[in-house]
Amino acid sequence: MAADGVWKLVLQTPMGPQEALLTVNAASATAFQGTMAGASGEQAFEGAVDGDTLAWQTDITTPMPLTLEFSVTVDGDAMTGEVKLGMFGAAPVTGTRA
């Protein structure tokens, strides 16, 4: 999968920009495993691949319990998309290959 590797993400949240380090490892042509590390700690997850789009969700507890639902499109060494922030709506996400 072209998205395999480590990515530096920036989430443009209502609390300001939040940075995270995303690691992506292909499990198959339609699935991947990963970890995301940031201010809320590190979470492991499994996600889905649809062409050049990755989708996954992860639960955080800081600053409050919340499920984050990501959908990003990979284009070379860049990714763009959005993250649903539960009751707080959605926020843009950008990423570059680390």
CSV table of N, CA and C in Angstrom, one decimal:
chain,number,residue,atom,x,y,z
A,1,MET,N,0.9,-1.2,0.0
A,1,MET,CA,0.0,0.0,0.0
A,1,MET,C,0.9,1.2,0.0
A,2,ALA,N,0.5,2.2,-0.8
A,2,ALA,CA,1.3,3.5,-0.9
A,2,ALA,C,1.3,4.3,0.4
A,3,ALA,N,0.4,4.0,1.3
A,3,ALA,CA,0.4,4.8,2.6
A,3,ALA,C,1.2,4.2,3.7
A,4,ASP,N,1.8,3.0,3.5
A,4,ASP,CA,2.6,2.4,4.5
A,4,ASP,C,3.7,3.4,5.0
A,5,GLY,N,3.9,3.4,6.3
A,5,GLY,CA,4.9,4.2,6.9
A,5,GLY,C,4.5,5.1,8.0
A,6,VAL,N,5.2,6.2,8.3
A,6,VAL,CA,5.0,7.1,9.3
A,6,VAL,C,4.6,8.4,8.8
A,7,TRP,N,3.5,9.0,9.3
A,7,TRP,CA,3.0,10.3,8.9
A,7,TRP,C,2.9,11.3,10.0
A,8,LYS,N,3.1,12.5,9.7
A,8,LYS,CA,2.9,13.6,10.7
A,8,LYS,C,1.5,14.3,10.4
A,9,LEU,N,0.6,14.2,11.3
A,9,LEU,CA,-0.8,14.7,11.0
A,9,LEU,C,-1.0,16.0,11.8
A,10,VAL,N,-1.8,16.9,11.2
A,10,VAL,CA,-2.3,18.1,12.0
A,10,VAL,C,-3.8,18.1,11.8
A,11,LEU,N,-4.4,18.1,13.0
A,11,LEU,CA,-5.9,18.2,13.1
A,11,LEU,C,-6.3,19.6,13.5
A,12,GLN,N,-7.1,20.3,12.7
A,12,GLN,CA,-7.5,21.7,12.9
A,12,GLN,C,-8.7,21.6,13.8
A,13,THR,N,-8.6,21.4,15.1
A,13,THR,CA,-9.7,21.2,16.0
A,13,THR,C,-10.2,22.6,16.6
A,14,PRO,N,-11.4,22.6,17.2
A,14,PRO,CA,-11.9,23.8,17.9
A,14,PRO,C,-10.9,24.3,19.0
A,15,MET,N,-10.1,23.4,19.5
A,15,MET,CA,-9.1,23.7,20.5
A,15,MET,C,-7.8,24.1,19.9
A,16,GLY,N,-7.7,24.4,18.6
A,16,GLY,CA,-6.5,24.7,17.9
A,16,GLY,C,-5.9,23.5,17.3
A,17,PRO,N,-4.8,23.7,16.5
A,17,PRO,CA,-4.1,22.6,15.8
A,17,PRO,C,-3.6,21.6,16.8
A,18,GLN,N,-3.9,20.3,16.5
A,18,GLN,CA,-3.4,19.2,17.3
A,18,GLN,C,-2.5,18.3,16.4
A,19,GLU,N,-1.3,18.0,16.9
A,19,GLU,CA,-0.4,17.2,16.1
A,19,GLU,C,-0.4,15.7,16.5
A,20,ALA,N,-0.2,14.8,15.6
A,20,ALA,CA,-0.2,13.4,15.9
A,20,ALA,C,0.8,12.7,15.0
A,21,LEU,N,1.3,11.6,15.4
A,21,LEU,CA,2.2,10.8,14.6
A,21,LEU,C,1.4,9.5,14.3
A,22,LEU,N,1.2,9.3,13.0
A,22,LEU,CA,0.4,8.1,12.5
A,22,LEU,C,1.3,7.1,11.9
A,23,THR,N,1.2,5.8,12.3
A,23,THR,CA,2.0,4.7,11.6
A,23,THR,C,1.0,3.8,11.0
A,24,VAL,N,1.2,3.5,9.7
A,24,VAL,CA,0.3,2.7,8.8
A,24,VAL,C,1.0,1.5,8.4
A,25,ASN,N,0.4,0.3,8.6
A,25,ASN,CA,1.0,-1.0,8.1
A,25,ASN,C,-0.1,-1.7,7.4
A,26,ALA,N,0.1,-2.0,6.1
A,26,ALA,CA,-1.0,-2.7,5.3
A,26,ALA,C,-1.1,-4.1,5.9
A,27,ALA,N,-2.4,-4.5,6.0
A,27,ALA,CA,-2.7,-5.9,6.4
A,27,ALA,C,-3.2,-6.7,5.2
A,28,SER,N,-3.8,-6.0,4.3
A,28,SER,CA,-4.3,-6.6,3.0
A,28,SER,C,-4.6,-5.4,2.1
A,29,ALA,N,-5.1,-5.7,0.9
A,29,ALA,CA,-5.5,-4.7,-0.1
A,29,ALA,C,-6.6,-3.8,0.4
A,30,THR,N,-7.4,-4.2,1.4
A,30,THR,CA,-8.5,-3.5,1.8
A,30,THR,C,-8.5,-3.1,3.3
A,31,ALA,N,-7.4,-3.5,4.0
A,31,ALA,CA,-7.3,-3.2,5.4
A,31,ALA,C,-5.9,-2.8,5.8
A,32,PHE,N,-5.8,-2.1,6.9
A,32,PHE,CA,-4.5,-1.8,7.5
A,32,PHE,C,-4.6,-1.7,9.0
A,33,GLN,N,-3.4,-1.8,9.6
A,33,GLN,CA,-3.3,-1.6,11.1
A,33,GLN,C,-2.5,-0.4,11.3
A,34,GLY,N,-2.7,0.2,12.5
A,34,GLY,CA,-1.9,1.4,12.7
A,34,GLY,C,-1.9,1.8,14.2
A,35,THR,N,-1.1,2.8,14.4
A,35,THR,CA,-1.1,3.5,15.7
A,35,THR,C,-1.1,5.0,15.5
A,36,MET,N,-1.6,5.7,16.4
A,36,MET,CA,-1.6,7.1,16.4
A,36,MET,C,-1.2,7.6,17.8
A,37,ALA,N,-0.1,8.5,17.8
A,37,ALA,CA,0.4,9.0,19.0
A,37,ALA,C,0.3,10.5,19.0
A,38,GLY,N,-0.1,11.1,20.1
A,38,GLY,CA,-0.2,12.5,20.2
A,38,GLY,C,-0.4,12.9,21.7
A,39,ALA,N,-1.0,14.1,21.9
A,39,ALA,CA,-1.2,14.6,23.3
A,39,ALA,C,-2.1,13.7,24.1
A,40,SER,N,-2.9,12.9,23.4
A,40,SER,CA,-3.9,12.0,24.1
A,40,SER,C,-3.3,10.6,24.3
A,41,GLY,N,-2.0,10.4,24.1
A,41,GLY,CA,-1.3,9.1,24.3
A,41,GLY,C,-1.2,8.4,22.9
A,42,GLU,N,-1.0,7.1,23.0
A,42,GLU,CA,-0.9,6.3,21.8
A,42,GLU,C,-2.1,5.3,21.8
A,43,GLN,N,-2.7,5.2,20.6
A,43,GLN,CA,-3.8,4.3,20.4
A,43,GLN,C,-3.5,3.4,19.2
A,44,ALA,N,-3.8,2.1,19.3
A,44,ALA,CA,-3.7,1.2,18.2
A,44,ALA,C,-5.1,1.0,17.6
A,45,PHE,N,-5.2,0.8,16.3
A,45,PHE,CA,-6.5,0.6,15.6
A,45,PHE,C,-6.3,-0.2,14.4
A,46,GLU,N,-7.4,-0.6,13.8
A,46,GLU,CA,-7.5,-1.2,12.5
A,46,GLU,C,-8.4,-0.3,11.6
A,47,GLY,N,-8.0,-0.2,10.3
A,47,GLY,CA,-8.7,0.6,9.4
A,47,GLY,C,-9.0,0.0,8.1
A,48,ALA,N,-9.7,0.7,7.2
A,48,ALA,CA,-10.1,0.2,5.9
A,48,ALA,C,-9.5,1.0,4.8
A,49,VAL,N,-9.2,0.3,3.7
A,49,VAL,CA,-8.6,1.0,2.5
A,49,VAL,C,-9.6,0.9,1.4
A,50,ASP,N,-9.9,2.0,0.7
A,50,ASP,CA,-10.7,2.0,-0.5
A,50,ASP,C,-10.0,2.9,-1.5
A,51,GLY,N,-9.2,2.2,-2.4
A,51,GLY,CA,-8.5,2.9,-3.4
A,51,GLY,C,-7.4,3.7,-2.7
A,52,ASP,N,-7.4,5.1,-2.8
A,52,ASP,CA,-6.4,5.9,-2.1
A,52,ASP,C,-7.0,6.6,-0.8
A,53,THR,N,-8.1,6.0,-0.3
A,53,THR,CA,-8.7,6.6,0.9
A,53,THR,C,-8.5,5.6,2.0
A,54,LEU,N,-8.1,6.1,3.2
A,54,LEU,CA,-8.0,5.4,4.4
A,54,LEU,C,-9.1,5.9,5.4
A,55,ALA,N,-9.7,4.9,6.1
A,55,ALA,CA,-10.7,5.3,7.1
A,55,ALA,C,-10.4,4.5,8.4
A,56,TRP,N,-10.4,5.1,9.5
A,56,TRP,CA,-10.2,4.5,10.8
A,56,TRP,C,-10.9,5.3,11.9
A,57,GLN,N,-11.0,4.7,13.1
A,57,GLN,CA,-11.5,5.4,14.2
A,57,GLN,C,-10.7,5.0,15.4
A,58,THR,N,-10.5,5.9,16.3
A,58,THR,CA,-9.8,5.7,17.6
A,58,THR,C,-10.4,6.4,18.7
A,59,ASP,N,-10.3,5.9,19.9
A,59,ASP,CA,-10.9,6.5,21.1
A,59,ASP,C,-9.8,7.2,21.9
A,60,ILE,N,-10.1,8.5,22.3
A,60,ILE,CA,-9.2,9.2,23.2
A,60,ILE,C,-9.9,9.5,24.5
A,61,THR,N,-9.1,9.8,25.5
A,61,THR,CA,-9.7,10.1,26.9
A,61,THR,C,-9.3,11.5,27.3
A,62,THR,N,-8.3,12.1,26.6
A,62,THR,CA,-7.8,13.4,27.0
A,62,THR,C,-8.0,14.4,25.8
A,63,PRO,N,-8.6,15.5,25.9
A,63,PRO,CA,-9.0,16.2,27.2
A,63,PRO,C,-10.4,15.6,27.7
A,64,MET,N,-11.1,14.8,26.9
A,64,MET,CA,-12.3,14.2,27.3
A,64,MET,C,-12.5,12.9,26.5
A,65,PRO,N,-13.3,12.0,27.0
A,65,PRO,CA,-13.6,10.8,26.2
A,65,PRO,C,-14.3,11.1,24.9
A,66,LEU,N,-13.7,10.6,23.8
A,66,LEU,CA,-14.3,11.0,22.5
A,66,LEU,C,-13.8,9.9,21.5
A,67,THR,N,-14.7,9.6,20.5
A,67,THR,CA,-14.3,8.7,19.4
A,67,THR,C,-14.0,9.6,18.2
A,68,LEU,N,-12.8,9.5,17.7
A,68,LEU,CA,-12.4,10.2,16.5
A,68,LEU,C,-12.5,9.3,15.3
A,69,GLU,N,-13.2,9.8,14.2
A,69,GLU,CA,-13.4,9.0,13.0
A,69,GLU,C,-12.8,9.7,11.8
A,70,PHE,N,-11.7,9.1,11.3
A,70,PHE,CA,-10.9,9.7,10.3
A,70,PHE,C,-11.3,9.2,8.9
A,71,SER,N,-11.2,10.0,7.9
A,71,SER,CA,-11.2,9.6,6.5
A,71,SER,C,-10.3,10.6,5.7
A,72,VAL,N,-9.2,10.0,5.2
A,72,VAL,CA,-8.2,10.8,4.5
A,72,VAL,C,-7.9,10.1,3.1
A,73,THR,N,-7.4,11.0,2.2
A,73,THR,CA,-7.0,10.6,0.9
A,73,THR,C,-5.5,10.7,0.8
A,74,VAL,N,-4.8,9.7,0.4
A,74,VAL,CA,-3.4,9.7,0.2
A,74,VAL,C,-3.0,10.1,-1.2
A,75,ASP,N,-2.1,11.1,-1.4
A,75,ASP,CA,-1.6,11.5,-2.7
A,75,ASP,C,-0.1,11.6,-2.6
A,76,GLY,N,0.7,10.6,-2.9
A,76,GLY,CA,2.1,10.6,-2.8
A,76,GLY,C,2.5,10.7,-1.3
A,77,ASP,N,3.2,11.8,-1.0
A,77,ASP,CA,3.7,12.0,0.4
A,77,ASP,C,2.8,12.9,1.2
A,78,ALA,N,1.6,13.1,0.7
A,78,ALA,CA,0.6,14.0,1.4
A,78,ALA,C,-0.7,13.3,1.6
A,79,MET,N,-1.4,13.7,2.7
A,79,MET,CA,-2.8,13.2,2.9
A,79,MET,C,-3.6,14.3,3.4
A,80,THR,N,-4.9,14.3,2.9
A,80,THR,CA,-5.8,15.3,3.3
A,80,THR,C,-7.2,14.6,3.6
A,81,GLY,N,-8.0,15.2,4.5
A,81,GLY,CA,-9.3,14.7,4.8
A,81,GLY,C,-9.9,15.4,6.0
A,82,GLU,N,-10.7,14.6,6.7
A,82,GLU,CA,-11.3,15.1,7.9
A,82,GLU,C,-11.4,14.1,9.0
A,83,VAL,N,-11.7,14.6,10.2
A,83,VAL,CA,-11.9,13.8,11.3
A,83,VAL,C,-13.2,14.3,12.0
A,84,LYS,N,-14.1,13.3,12.2
A,84,LYS,CA,-15.3,13.6,13.0
A,84,LYS,C,-15.0,13.6,14.4
A,85,LEU,N,-15.4,14.7,15.1
A,85,LEU,CA,-15.1,14.8,16.5
A,85,LEU,C,-16.3,14.7,17.4
A,86,GLY,N,-17.0,13.6,17.2
A,86,GLY,CA,-18.2,13.4,18.0
A,86,GLY,C,-19.2,14.6,17.9
A,87,MET,N,-19.6,15.1,19.0
A,87,MET,CA,-20.6,16.2,19.1
A,87,MET,C,-20.0,17.5,18.7
A,88,PHE,N,-18.7,17.5,18.4
A,88,PHE,CA,-18.0,18.8,18.0
A,88,PHE,C,-17.9,19.0,16.5
A,89,GLY,N,-18.6,18.1,15.8
A,89,GLY,CA,-18.5,18.3,14.3
A,89,GLY,C,-17.3,17.6,13.7
A,90,ALA,N,-16.9,18.2,12.6
A,90,ALA,CA,-15.7,17.6,11.8
A,90,ALA,C,-14.6,18.7,11.7
A,91,ALA,N,-13.4,18.2,11.6
A,91,ALA,CA,-12.2,19.1,11.5
A,91,ALA,C,-11.4,18.7,10.3
A,92,PRO,N,-10.7,19.6,9.6
A,92,PRO,CA,-9.8,19.2,8.5
A,92,PRO,C,-8.5,18.5,9.1
A,93,VAL,N,-8.0,17.6,8.3
A,93,VAL,CA,-6.8,16.9,8.7
A,93,VAL,C,-5.8,16.9,7.5
A,94,THR,N,-4.6,17.3,7.8
A,94,THR,CA,-3.5,17.2,6.7
A,94,THR,C,-2.4,16.4,7.3
A,95,GLY,N,-1.6,15.8,6.4
A,95,GLY,CA,-0.5,15.0,6.8
A,95,GLY,C,0.6,15.0,5.8
A,96,THR,N,1.8,14.8,6.3
A,96,THR,CA,3.0,14.6,5.4
A,96,THR,C,3.7,13.4,5.9
A,97,ARG,N,4.4,12.7,4.9
A,97,ARG,CA,5.1,11.5,5.3
A,97,ARG,C,6.3,11.9,6.1
A,98,ALA,N,6.6,11.3,7.2
A,98,ALA,CA,7.7,11.6,8.1
A,98,ALA,C,9.0,11.1,7.5
